Amino acid sequence: MKGNVIFLLLFFGHLYALPDTIRIGGLFHPEDDKQEVAFRYAVERVNADRAVLPRAKLLAQVETISPQDSFHASKRVCHLLRSGVAAIFGPQSAPAAAHVQSICDTMELPHLETRWDYRTRRESCLVNLYPHPAALSRAYVDLVRAWGWKSFTIVYENSDGLVRLQELLKAHGPTELPVSVRQLPDSHDYRPLLKQIKNSAESHIVLDCATERIRDVLQQAQQIGMMSDYHSYLVTSLDLHSVDLEEFKYGGTNITALRLLDPERADVQRVVRDWVYEEARKGRKLQLGHSAKDNMTFIKTETALMYDAVHLFAKALHDLDTSQQIDVRPLSCEAEDTWPHGYSLINYMKIVEMKGLTGVIKFDHQGFRSDFTLDIIELTRDGLQKAGTWNSSEGVNYTRSYGENQKQIVEILQNKTLIVTTILSAPYCMRKEASEKLTGNAQFEGYAIDLIHEISKILGFNYTFKLAPDGRYGSFHRETKEWDGMIRELLEQRADLAIADLTITYDREQVVDFTMPFMNLGISVLYRKPIKQPPNLFSFLSPLSLDVWIYMATAYLGVSVLLFILARFSPYEWDTPRNCLDEPPVLENQFTLLNSLWFTIGSLMQQGSDIAPKAVSTRMVAGMWWFFTLIMISSYTANLAAFLTVERMDSPIESAEDLAKQTKIKYGALKGGSTAAFFRDSNFSTYQRMWSFMESARPTVFTSSNKEGEERVMRGKGSYAYLMESTTIEYVIERNCDLTQVGGMLDSKGYGIAMPPNSPYRTAISGAVLKLQEEGKLHILKTKWWKEKRGGGSCRDETSKSSSTANELGLANVGGVFVVLMGGMGVACVIAVCEFVWKSRKVAVDERKEEASLCSEMASELRSALKCPSGAGGGGVTGGTRDGADSPYLHYGFNTKSQLH
Ligand code: ASP
């Protein structure tokens, strides 16, 4: 059975013989001679290689037509048909091709095209080897997605470009950043358009124009400064390899394109070499380059596709030949004539799978070339290099590793001079103090300057410092929708790096790129140091609070009264006075109210008194009181030492919350800085309140530099506090001993080096920062600029001085005790006078003397009080014996009312 089939195949194989010569027609434009050359060369290759078409030879019949002249084109097609062609190849221009295609459709004659054509229909006689527009468009979408472009500008030449990129436009969602679409002018001056793009700060450009115009566009972009490290171009042409990109190789601009033809493939190179050789041998006028590499630029995608188209045709013809008898006959445009083998041949072409110069040639079920692989090529210092591939099933696949990319970036950095923008802000960047005039980088010194120097040593780049013209860090103005300060310098690509005490914030991170933070910090309050309180005159009262003093006085009175009552109550406290012979006996109680008060005060003052309780109850009272006084006095003494020696500091605020609670002390921050932004954007009610207070304060509480803030705190003498970053506070209080940090940090963030968006150097510089951190260099730099240079450490001496002289008590500390003593003496004198007057009056009244005799009584008493003792050796005269019964002193003694009944 199997043997029979083979026999039949062989039999029919011999039966179906192709004519010896098969004519194929080619329609080409005079200016596109390479298509024709490729066509002729491909025919020669097919005829030379017996394996492709063993029993027939192809005969190329070429017609030259003008691209716009479709009438002439149709006439040439009819001419070709009359001569009996089996297929028509070309032409390349759209209007002419449309006519040719409609004639071929009518005649059912295969028409092979190698151009981008979005009108390709499934049921027509057209076999287009050019990748299908929809698939190509998807490749651009995948690329843009892979790069994460959030916004971009499409620069196109004609409406075909927009059709080519429609998938890209469709894929860009309405919520994403807007995409701009701009058309290249017909004139050859693209600068105005490019300037507009530059002003829009767009750095991602999709360029869709004829391959011949690419170089011009890029050159003009370079002239207006749009070929920097931060610009990325996606060129949609598949022939970028044929453009001379020599002058853009070192600029660092990202230029990427896709290609179908890999000029580095060995088979492609072989074909091109043979081709060049053949052409040279035949002495054909073909402008070829001197080297093989030059010749690669000559072979465009469409040229290679023409070569592949002829091979595809030949292979399909050979396959068809094995199944049917093919004859090729002349056809007339006038007659309604068709070629019976046309459709079969077309179908064969669409099912055949072969490897051509442009990769695997394969058609999908619709007859479109959708299943193809494109190379992703990028411009590097060594020219265009393959960075990866794209195919319809897997999408973008980068073959170059991340490490390789980074290595290349570091190489680019090595010969670069980066412009570094900064602002004068101590200790990050300061003007050097020198007697002669300094210029360039030598003018500046500081932490940031040293840091850049260290990074440049690692990465090998050069740098030039440039101060930001407005001296600001960078904030977004909502009204103008513009950034200022260093951020603006980066966005307008006037600088490559920005270094200062520039905080990494969300808003800034949206528009520029930051490296890893090189310093961590938080917002805190700069305020004047608390003023030393002069010691209080009555500081001896401080160890106990007012409440305790009141309780003590109450306890004293209470205990005294209780003692008095209990003593009266207890029989054991009643005694017969010694030498009292009265009958009935007079009983005496020593705890009169005054004596009780005297007894308790005596023990409270740790002095005791002559009076002692005798009854158990009163002793109990006394014991408990002594216990109380023991504890109270010990506590008082212990606390007194601290109160007398420690200097009292008076600080009205202890934290940012304290600031928020009051309105007397004004507070502000740096204008347009991240500190102000922190309060502006905070959701926390305290900070919101602080922000409204700051905003409404007149005159403004915002400052244009940290230095101004520091001066304002000094000048304010406690009426102004400045919200500042902890690192800068640290620097300030190290030098200005009158200032201090109040409270802790309100947040936690870091300073980073900023660079324009999409900067290729971010990873390399971040790596260098991390390296410096791990080596401890950042710490060394911080110590140098904070604690050593420019007066660092001056406040440290002061603190140690003050702490060593803190323990002597001055009069100011204990003066109050003297005051109390003097006051007590004074009061005692006044009381003595009162007692004297009182008693004299009493004696006068008792003796019913006249009114006038009160004065004489007082005078006589005074006289006797002042009388010098008569006869120093006479045993002395005491008050008790002065004037007999008349003297008030004789009335002292225990009242007879205190008798016990
Ligand atoms: N370092 C801050 C900034 O980057 C300045 C500040 O607000 O204190 O804006």
PDB file of C-alpha atoms and ligand atoms in Angstrom, residues 473 501-503 508 670 673-675 725 751, ligand 1:
ATOM      1  CA  TYR A 473      15.365  74.102  47.772  1.00  0.00           C
ATOM      2  CA  ASP A 501      20.130  69.531  52.796  1.00  0.00           C
ATOM      3  CA  LEU A 502      17.447  68.624  50.299  1.00  0.00           C
ATOM      4  CA  THR A 503      14.771  66.472  51.866  1.00  0.00           C
ATOM      5  CA  ARG A 508       9.642  65.999  44.804  1.00  0.00           C
ATOM      6  CA  LEU A 670      11.774  78.020  56.057  1.00  0.00           C
ATOM      7  CA  GLY A 673      10.936  74.094  52.332  1.00  0.00           C
ATOM      8  CA  SER A 674       9.888  70.604  53.227  1.00  0.00           C
ATOM      9  CA  THR A 675       9.372  71.631  56.857  1.00  0.00           C
ATOM     10  CA  GLU A 725      15.466  70.059  60.713  1.00  0.00           C
ATOM     11  CA  TYR A 751      18.336  63.978  52.617  1.00  0.00           C
TER      12      TYR A 751
HETATM   13  N1  ASP B   1      15.681  70.606  53.936  1.00  0.00           N
HETATM   14  C1  ASP B   1      14.472  71.291  53.698  1.00  0.00           C
HETATM   15  C2  ASP B   1      14.043  71.168  52.269  1.00  0.00           C
HETATM   16  O1  ASP B   1      14.586  70.382  51.595  1.00  0.00           O
HETATM   17  C3  ASP B   1      14.475  72.676  54.152  1.00  0.00           C
HETATM   18  C4  ASP B   1      13.548  72.861  55.302  1.00  0.00           C
HETATM   19  O2  ASP B   1      12.362  72.935  55.074  1.00  0.00           O
HETATM   20  O3  ASP B   1      13.988  72.917  56.445  1.00  0.00           O
HETATM   21  O4  ASP B   1      13.152  71.801  51.832  1.00  0.00           O
END
